[in-house]
Amino acid sequence: MKSPYLPTCFLFDNGSLRPASTLNLRAVAKALEGEIGATVKAVSLLHSSGVDAGELGGERAQLLEPALSEWLAEGAKGPAVLLPFFFGPSAALTVYVPERVAALRAKFPDARLEQAGWLVDVGLEDGRVAGALAAAVRATIRRENLTSAKVVVVDHGSPLRGVAQVRDHLACQVAGLLGAEVAEVSMASMESREGAEYAFNRPLLAERLRAAPFDAGDVVLALQFLSPGRHAGAGGDIAEICEAAKAERPGLRTWMTETIGADARVIGVLAERYREAAGRVG
């Protein structure tokens, strides 16, 4: 049962024009409600409001700022927790959202809004998100009946070093969790800006799949993505990168895991971040 005394939760992702992304976010929001006992609203920062409502069960996706503005204008009672559905400290969380919250506070001076933390804190010994990735790898290995598979933990790539550190941290944890179950574990980013100052993103996935030992045999792509979409979904950017690599390396076979946002371990971390923020906002 949802409690009217707990802060309302606005669970937000970056947004996508792929319906599967919003549908996954809504499923996670529903599961999270069961964990925290508070109302959870699934919203996006950008893009998702452009998806046809017919592809979303008749309910158009909402964006964070207008959803919050409407909620506050209706005389919302109590505080709200803005809960990021993000792995690490992207600029969306450190710059964009704080700016939008400041604008809302200028319009609604009594608003009590608290932004929660992202999923992975590299300073903590918390293996839950890595555990979700490792479980996705194991499920893929079982499904495809693979032996001696190699694993690449792949994220989107970011202009911020702190985001890349999250990927490296998770890859290290995944390697420890999988151990002798796999032949080797490495990491890569889907894309990067040009320039030596962004070298922390490398190797790119396209480079990793063309260099030994990941250019031959069975390679499982552990998708460090929370929802399917343009990058991690069927026929998305990562799948295209894999197909191009296999065309050049006939001995290479690639397999993608499912995204991990709906994993119970990830939802457990989200619940913890919500409670931390709820404690701050009072």
mmCIF file of C-alpha atoms in Angstrom:
data_model
loop_
_atom_site.group_PDB
_atom_site.id
_atom_site.type_symbol
_atom_site.label_atom_id
_atom_site.label_comp_id
_atom_site.label_asym_id
_atom_site.label_seq_id
_atom_site.Cartn_x
_atom_site.Cartn_y
_atom_site.Cartn_z
ATOM 1 C CA MET A 1 0.000 0.000 0.000
ATOM 2 C CA LYS A 2 1.283 3.454 -0.921
ATOM 3 C CA SER A 3 1.712 5.851 1.975
ATOM 4 C CA PRO A 4 0.502 9.467 1.618
ATOM 5 C CA TYR A 5 3.121 10.480 4.201
ATOM 6 C CA LEU A 6 6.190 9.522 2.135
ATOM 7 C CA PRO A 7 7.725 11.890 -0.429
ATOM 8 C CA THR A 8 6.463 11.371 -3.961
ATOM 9 C CA CYS A 9 9.167 9.861 -6.148
ATOM 10 C CA PHE A 10 9.877 11.091 -9.665
ATOM 11 C CA LEU A 11 11.976 8.323 -11.235
ATOM 12 C CA PHE A 12 13.654 9.783 -14.303
ATOM 13 C CA ASP A 13 15.830 8.568 -17.143
ATOM 14 C CA ASN A 14 17.444 10.479 -19.984
ATOM 15 C CA GLY A 15 14.636 9.590 -22.379
ATOM 16 C CA SER A 16 14.348 7.798 -25.699
ATOM 17 C CA LEU A 17 12.258 7.783 -28.839
ATOM 18 C CA ARG A 18 12.024 3.981 -28.556
ATOM 19 C CA PRO A 19 8.793 2.908 -26.807
ATOM 20 C CA ALA A 20 10.564 -0.016 -25.101
ATOM 21 C CA SER A 21 12.598 2.423 -23.025
ATOM 22 C CA THR A 22 9.564 4.153 -21.520
ATOM 23 C CA LEU A 23 7.741 0.860 -21.006
ATOM 24 C CA ASN A 24 10.733 -0.492 -19.104
ATOM 25 C CA LEU A 25 10.956 2.676 -16.988
ATOM 26 C CA ARG A 26 7.286 2.297 -16.077
ATOM 27 C CA ALA A 27 7.784 -1.343 -15.101
ATOM 28 C CA VAL A 28 10.694 -0.358 -12.865
ATOM 29 C CA ALA A 29 8.611 2.434 -11.307
ATOM 30 C CA LYS A 30 5.854 -0.032 -10.475
ATOM 31 C CA ALA A 31 8.311 -2.472 -8.896
ATOM 32 C CA LEU A 32 9.921 0.371 -6.955
ATOM 33 C CA GLU A 33 6.543 1.428 -5.545
ATOM 34 C CA GLY A 34 6.259 -2.034 -4.037
ATOM 35 C CA GLU A 35 9.682 -1.615 -2.424
ATOM 36 C CA ILE A 36 9.323 1.867 -0.937
ATOM 37 C CA GLY A 37 5.581 2.215 -0.379
ATOM 38 C CA ALA A 38 5.472 5.653 -1.987
ATOM 39 C CA THR A 39 3.979 6.942 -5.230
ATOM 40 C CA VAL A 40 6.505 6.660 -8.064
ATOM 41 C CA LYS A 41 6.044 8.650 -11.267
ATOM 42 C CA ALA A 42 8.046 7.522 -14.328
ATOM 43 C CA VAL A 43 9.337 10.513 -16.314
ATOM 44 C CA SER A 44 12.184 11.381 -18.684
ATOM 45 C CA LEU A 45 14.432 14.385 -19.126
ATOM 46 C CA LEU A 46 14.060 14.583 -22.906
ATOM 47 C CA HIS A 47 12.811 12.852 -26.068
ATOM 48 C CA SER A 48 10.226 10.391 -24.710
ATOM 49 C CA SER A 49 7.236 12.733 -25.030
ATOM 50 C CA GLY A 50 7.680 12.404 -28.798
ATOM 51 C CA VAL A 51 6.659 8.727 -28.750
ATOM 52 C CA ASP A 52 3.148 8.035 -30.018
ATOM 53 C CA ALA A 53 0.831 7.295 -27.099
ATOM 54 C CA GLY A 54 -0.535 4.314 -29.017
ATOM 55 C CA GLU A 55 2.828 2.616 -28.598
ATOM 56 C CA LEU A 56 2.726 3.245 -24.840
ATOM 57 C CA GLY A 57 -0.592 1.697 -23.933
ATOM 58 C CA GLY A 58 -2.453 4.919 -24.691
ATOM 59 C CA GLU A 59 -0.553 6.987 -22.099
ATOM 60 C CA ARG A 60 1.914 9.530 -23.454
ATOM 61 C CA ALA A 61 5.289 9.740 -21.736
ATOM 62 C CA GLN A 62 5.935 12.728 -19.474
ATOM 63 C CA LEU A 63 9.055 14.827 -19.091
ATOM 64 C CA LEU A 64 10.434 15.675 -15.665
ATOM 65 C CA GLU A 65 10.189 19.466 -15.649
ATOM 66 C CA PRO A 66 6.607 19.817 -16.956
ATOM 67 C CA ALA A 67 5.461 16.895 -14.802
ATOM 68 C CA LEU A 68 6.933 18.519 -11.696
ATOM 69 C CA SER A 69 5.555 21.917 -12.664
ATOM 70 C CA GLU A 70 2.057 20.473 -13.076
ATOM 71 C CA TRP A 71 2.331 18.569 -9.786
ATOM 72 C CA LEU A 72 3.415 21.710 -7.928
ATOM 73 C CA ALA A 73 0.806 23.905 -9.635
ATOM 74 C CA GLU A 74 -1.919 21.520 -8.486
ATOM 75 C CA GLY A 75 -0.912 22.270 -4.895
ATOM 76 C CA ALA A 76 1.103 19.157 -4.193
ATOM 77 C CA LYS A 77 1.376 18.330 -0.546
ATOM 78 C CA GLY A 78 4.694 17.266 0.869
ATOM 79 C CA PRO A 79 8.151 16.887 -0.664
ATOM 80 C CA ALA A 80 9.343 15.067 -3.764
ATOM 81 C CA VAL A 81 12.437 12.967 -4.395
ATOM 82 C CA LEU A 82 13.926 13.182 -7.879
ATOM 83 C CA LEU A 83 15.456 9.753 -8.384
ATOM 84 C CA PRO A 84 17.931 9.283 -11.260
ATOM 85 C CA PHE A 85 17.753 6.102 -13.325
ATOM 86 C CA PHE A 86 21.428 6.596 -14.198
ATOM 87 C CA PHE A 87 24.594 4.640 -13.432
ATOM 88 C CA GLY A 88 26.912 7.555 -12.680
ATOM 89 C CA PRO A 89 27.476 11.324 -12.407
ATOM 90 C CA SER A 90 26.552 12.446 -15.906
ATOM 91 C CA ALA A 91 26.158 16.141 -16.720
ATOM 92 C CA ALA A 92 22.409 15.583 -16.782
ATOM 93 C CA LEU A 93 22.567 15.025 -13.025
ATOM 94 C CA THR A 94 25.265 17.498 -12.041
ATOM 95 C CA VAL A 95 24.229 20.403 -14.274
ATOM 96 C CA TYR A 96 20.955 20.029 -16.197
ATOM 97 C CA VAL A 97 18.631 18.773 -13.452
ATOM 98 C CA PRO A 98 19.935 21.178 -10.767
ATOM 99 C CA GLU A 99 19.350 24.057 -13.206
ATOM 100 C CA ARG A 100 15.793 22.910 -13.903
ATOM 101 C CA VAL A 101 15.112 22.468 -10.177
ATOM 102 C CA ALA A 102 16.400 25.989 -9.502
ATOM 103 C CA ALA A 103 13.989 27.333 -12.124
ATOM 104 C CA LEU A 104 11.098 25.455 -10.508
ATOM 105 C CA ARG A 105 12.000 26.751 -7.056
ATOM 106 C CA ALA A 106 11.966 30.306 -8.415
ATOM 107 C CA LYS A 107 8.423 29.686 -9.645
ATOM 108 C CA PHE A 108 7.306 27.675 -6.609
ATOM 109 C CA PRO A 109 9.247 29.009 -3.582
ATOM 110 C CA ASP A 110 7.683 26.496 -1.188
ATOM 111 C CA ALA A 111 8.654 23.487 -3.289
ATOM 112 C CA ARG A 112 10.516 20.802 -1.342
ATOM 113 C CA LEU A 113 12.549 18.923 -3.922
ATOM 114 C CA GLU A 114 15.501 16.651 -3.216
ATOM 115 C CA GLN A 115 17.656 15.021 -5.880
ATOM 116 C CA ALA A 116 18.781 11.505 -4.982
ATOM 117 C CA GLY A 117 22.109 9.906 -5.868
ATOM 118 C CA TRP A 118 22.909 7.833 -8.933
ATOM 119 C CA LEU A 119 23.200 4.061 -8.836
ATOM 120 C CA VAL A 120 26.938 3.393 -8.554
ATOM 121 C CA ASP A 121 29.267 5.027 -6.037
ATOM 122 C CA VAL A 122 32.783 3.824 -6.853
ATOM 123 C CA GLY A 123 33.843 4.598 -3.291
ATOM 124 C CA LEU A 124 31.486 2.009 -1.810
ATOM 125 C CA GLU A 125 31.862 -1.753 -1.662
ATOM 126 C CA ASP A 126 28.469 -2.431 -3.186
ATOM 127 C CA GLY A 127 28.266 -5.274 -5.687
ATOM 128 C CA ARG A 128 24.544 -5.195 -6.472
ATOM 129 C CA VAL A 129 24.694 -3.495 -9.880
ATOM 130 C CA ALA A 130 27.697 -5.590 -10.883
ATOM 131 C CA GLY A 131 25.758 -8.613 -9.659
ATOM 132 C CA ALA A 132 22.938 -7.751 -12.053
ATOM 133 C CA LEU A 133 25.441 -7.525 -14.923
ATOM 134 C CA ALA A 134 27.050 -10.838 -13.971
ATOM 135 C CA ALA A 135 23.631 -12.494 -13.777
ATOM 136 C CA ALA A 136 22.778 -11.185 -17.246
ATOM 137 C CA VAL A 137 26.038 -12.669 -18.560
ATOM 138 C CA ARG A 138 25.290 -16.032 -16.962
ATOM 139 C CA ALA A 139 21.779 -16.020 -18.445
ATOM 140 C CA THR A 140 23.207 -15.343 -21.908
ATOM 141 C CA ILE A 141 25.791 -18.113 -21.539
ATOM 142 C CA ARG A 142 23.070 -20.572 -20.525
ATOM 143 C CA ARG A 143 20.701 -19.469 -23.266
ATOM 144 C CA GLU A 144 23.306 -19.848 -26.000
ATOM 145 C CA ASN A 145 25.059 -22.861 -24.431
ATOM 146 C CA LEU A 146 28.434 -21.126 -24.569
ATOM 147 C CA THR A 147 31.758 -22.415 -23.263
ATOM 148 C CA SER A 148 34.938 -20.371 -22.735
ATOM 149 C CA ALA A 149 33.124 -17.130 -23.477
ATOM 150 C CA LYS A 150 34.893 -13.797 -23.219
ATOM 151 C CA VAL A 151 33.009 -10.815 -21.770
ATOM 152 C CA VAL A 152 33.081 -7.115 -22.605
ATOM 153 C CA VAL A 153 31.245 -4.735 -20.264
ATOM 154 C CA VAL A 154 30.113 -1.953 -22.598
ATOM 155 C CA ASP A 155 28.598 1.424 -21.714
ATOM 156 C CA HIS A 156 27.543 4.372 -23.837
ATOM 157 C CA GLY A 157 30.661 6.485 -23.319
ATOM 158 C CA SER A 158 30.774 9.950 -21.794
ATOM 159 C CA PRO A 159 32.770 13.195 -21.930
ATOM 160 C CA LEU A 160 33.083 12.932 -18.134
ATOM 161 C CA ARG A 161 35.808 10.854 -16.521
ATOM 162 C CA GLY A 162 33.626 10.067 -13.514
ATOM 163 C CA VAL A 163 31.163 8.193 -15.710
ATOM 164 C CA ALA A 164 33.949 6.146 -17.286
ATOM 165 C CA GLN A 165 35.222 5.315 -13.794
ATOM 166 C CA VAL A 166 31.853 3.738 -13.043
ATOM 167 C CA ARG A 167 32.202 1.493 -16.107
ATOM 168 C CA ASP A 168 35.742 0.468 -15.123
ATOM 169 C CA HIS A 169 34.623 -0.165 -11.540
ATOM 170 C CA LEU A 170 31.742 -2.368 -12.677
ATOM 171 C CA ALA A 171 33.933 -4.298 -15.120
ATOM 172 C CA CYS A 172 36.384 -5.067 -12.327
ATOM 173 C CA GLN A 173 33.568 -6.246 -10.073
ATOM 174 C CA VAL A 174 32.035 -8.369 -12.839
ATOM 175 C CA ALA A 175 35.408 -10.026 -13.455
ATOM 176 C CA GLY A 176 35.605 -10.931 -9.774
ATOM 177 C CA LEU A 177 32.054 -12.266 -9.687
ATOM 178 C CA LEU A 178 32.378 -14.403 -12.812
ATOM 179 C CA GLY A 179 35.903 -15.671 -12.125
ATOM 180 C CA ALA A 180 36.645 -18.952 -13.881
ATOM 181 C CA GLU A 181 33.129 -19.117 -15.363
ATOM 182 C CA VAL A 182 34.433 -17.091 -18.323
ATOM 183 C CA ALA A 183 37.708 -16.881 -20.209
ATOM 184 C CA GLU A 184 38.309 -13.149 -19.766
ATOM 185 C CA VAL A 185 36.547 -9.895 -18.890
ATOM 186 C CA SER A 186 37.288 -6.461 -20.330
ATOM 187 C CA MET A 187 35.422 -3.231 -20.973
ATOM 188 C CA ALA A 188 34.697 -0.772 -23.780
ATOM 189 C CA SER A 189 32.555 2.233 -24.626
ATOM 190 C CA MET A 190 30.131 2.443 -27.506
ATOM 191 C CA GLU A 191 31.344 5.894 -28.534
ATOM 192 C CA SER A 192 33.573 8.799 -27.521
ATOM 193 C CA ARG A 193 34.321 12.361 -28.457
ATOM 194 C CA GLU A 194 37.495 12.925 -30.430
ATOM 195 C CA GLY A 195 40.640 14.047 -28.646
ATOM 196 C CA ALA A 196 43.224 12.743 -26.211
ATOM 197 C CA GLU A 197 41.336 14.327 -23.318
ATOM 198 C CA TYR A 198 38.595 11.707 -23.808
ATOM 199 C CA ALA A 199 40.944 8.715 -23.978
ATOM 200 C CA PHE A 200 39.419 7.371 -20.746
ATOM 201 C CA ASN A 201 36.518 6.059 -22.863
ATOM 202 C CA ARG A 202 38.787 3.792 -24.868
ATOM 203 C CA PRO A 203 38.903 1.219 -26.142
ATOM 204 C CA LEU A 204 35.746 1.735 -28.148
ATOM 205 C CA LEU A 205 33.682 -1.377 -28.727
ATOM 206 C CA ALA A 206 34.526 -1.320 -32.441
ATOM 207 C CA GLU A 207 38.227 -1.359 -31.538
ATOM 208 C CA ARG A 208 37.883 -4.024 -28.853
ATOM 209 C CA LEU A 209 36.167 -6.442 -31.242
ATOM 210 C CA ARG A 210 38.977 -6.119 -33.760
ATOM 211 C CA ALA A 211 41.841 -6.876 -31.370
ATOM 212 C CA ALA A 212 42.882 -10.170 -29.775
ATOM 213 C CA PRO A 213 41.561 -11.963 -27.875
ATOM 214 C CA PHE A 214 38.116 -10.403 -28.392
ATOM 215 C CA ASP A 215 38.186 -10.661 -32.186
ATOM 216 C CA ALA A 216 37.464 -14.403 -32.258
ATOM 217 C CA GLY A 217 35.292 -16.969 -30.532
ATOM 218 C CA ASP A 218 32.266 -16.235 -28.359
ATOM 219 C CA VAL A 219 32.143 -12.728 -26.908
ATOM 220 C CA VAL A 220 29.301 -11.729 -24.591
ATOM 221 C CA LEU A 221 28.487 -8.024 -24.515
ATOM 222 C CA ALA A 222 27.442 -7.203 -20.938
ATOM 223 C CA LEU A 223 25.237 -4.213 -21.668
ATOM 224 C CA GLN A 224 25.722 -1.523 -19.029
ATOM 225 C CA PHE A 225 22.393 -0.029 -19.989
ATOM 226 C CA LEU A 226 19.255 0.174 -17.879
ATOM 227 C CA SER A 227 16.657 0.053 -20.652
ATOM 228 C CA PRO A 228 16.502 -1.069 -24.269
ATOM 229 C CA GLY A 229 16.549 1.787 -26.763
ATOM 230 C CA ARG A 230 18.365 3.172 -29.769
ATOM 231 C CA HIS A 231 21.735 1.999 -28.455
ATOM 232 C CA ALA A 232 21.073 -1.238 -26.586
ATOM 233 C CA GLY A 233 17.847 -2.402 -28.191
ATOM 234 C CA ALA A 234 17.307 -4.865 -31.018
ATOM 235 C CA GLY A 235 18.861 -3.502 -34.200
ATOM 236 C CA GLY A 236 20.442 -0.659 -32.225
ATOM 237 C CA ASP A 237 23.869 0.921 -32.403
ATOM 238 C CA ILE A 238 25.659 -1.806 -30.435
ATOM 239 C CA ALA A 239 24.169 -4.534 -32.601
ATOM 240 C CA GLU A 240 25.356 -2.657 -35.693
ATOM 241 C CA ILE A 241 28.877 -2.333 -34.280
ATOM 242 C CA CYS A 242 28.921 -6.084 -33.632
ATOM 243 C CA GLU A 243 27.708 -6.927 -37.138
ATOM 244 C CA ALA A 244 30.386 -4.722 -38.711
ATOM 245 C CA ALA A 245 33.097 -6.367 -36.603
ATOM 246 C CA LYS A 246 31.892 -9.886 -37.462
ATOM 247 C CA ALA A 247 31.976 -9.034 -41.159
ATOM 248 C CA GLU A 248 35.718 -8.348 -40.790
ATOM 249 C CA ARG A 249 36.423 -11.178 -38.332
ATOM 250 C CA PRO A 250 34.672 -14.346 -39.559
ATOM 251 C CA GLY A 251 35.694 -16.269 -36.419
ATOM 252 C CA LEU A 252 33.958 -13.780 -34.116
ATOM 253 C CA ARG A 253 30.571 -14.537 -32.568
ATOM 254 C CA THR A 254 28.900 -11.897 -30.388
ATOM 255 C CA TRP A 255 25.998 -12.203 -27.955
ATOM 256 C CA MET A 256 24.259 -9.338 -26.156
ATOM 257 C CA THR A 257 22.819 -9.577 -22.657
ATOM 258 C CA GLU A 258 19.488 -8.086 -21.675
ATOM 259 C CA THR A 259 19.558 -4.627 -20.119
ATOM 260 C CA ILE A 260 19.570 -4.673 -16.310
ATOM 261 C CA GLY A 261 17.274 -1.876 -15.132
ATOM 262 C CA ALA A 262 14.478 -4.217 -14.060
ATOM 263 C CA ASP A 263 16.782 -6.511 -12.071
ATOM 264 C CA ALA A 264 15.735 -6.772 -8.413
ATOM 265 C CA ARG A 265 19.245 -5.794 -7.289
ATOM 266 C CA VAL A 266 19.070 -2.537 -9.242
ATOM 267 C CA ILE A 267 15.612 -1.796 -7.862
ATOM 268 C CA GLY A 268 17.017 -2.418 -4.387
ATOM 269 C CA VAL A 269 19.684 0.241 -4.971
ATOM 270 C CA LEU A 270 17.047 2.654 -6.275
ATOM 271 C CA ALA A 271 15.014 2.089 -3.111
ATOM 272 C CA GLU A 272 18.079 2.831 -0.995
ATOM 273 C CA ARG A 273 18.822 6.049 -2.902
ATOM 274 C CA TYR A 274 15.200 7.126 -2.468
ATOM 275 C CA ARG A 275 15.292 6.541 1.281
ATOM 276 C CA GLU A 276 18.569 8.448 1.621
ATOM 277 C CA ALA A 277 17.076 11.463 -0.164
ATOM 278 C CA ALA A 278 13.767 11.188 1.688
ATOM 279 C CA GLY A 279 15.697 11.380 4.940
ATOM 280 C CA ARG A 280 17.339 14.619 3.840
ATOM 281 C CA VAL A 281 14.146 16.329 2.700
ATOM 282 C CA GLY A 282 12.290 15.434 5.882
#
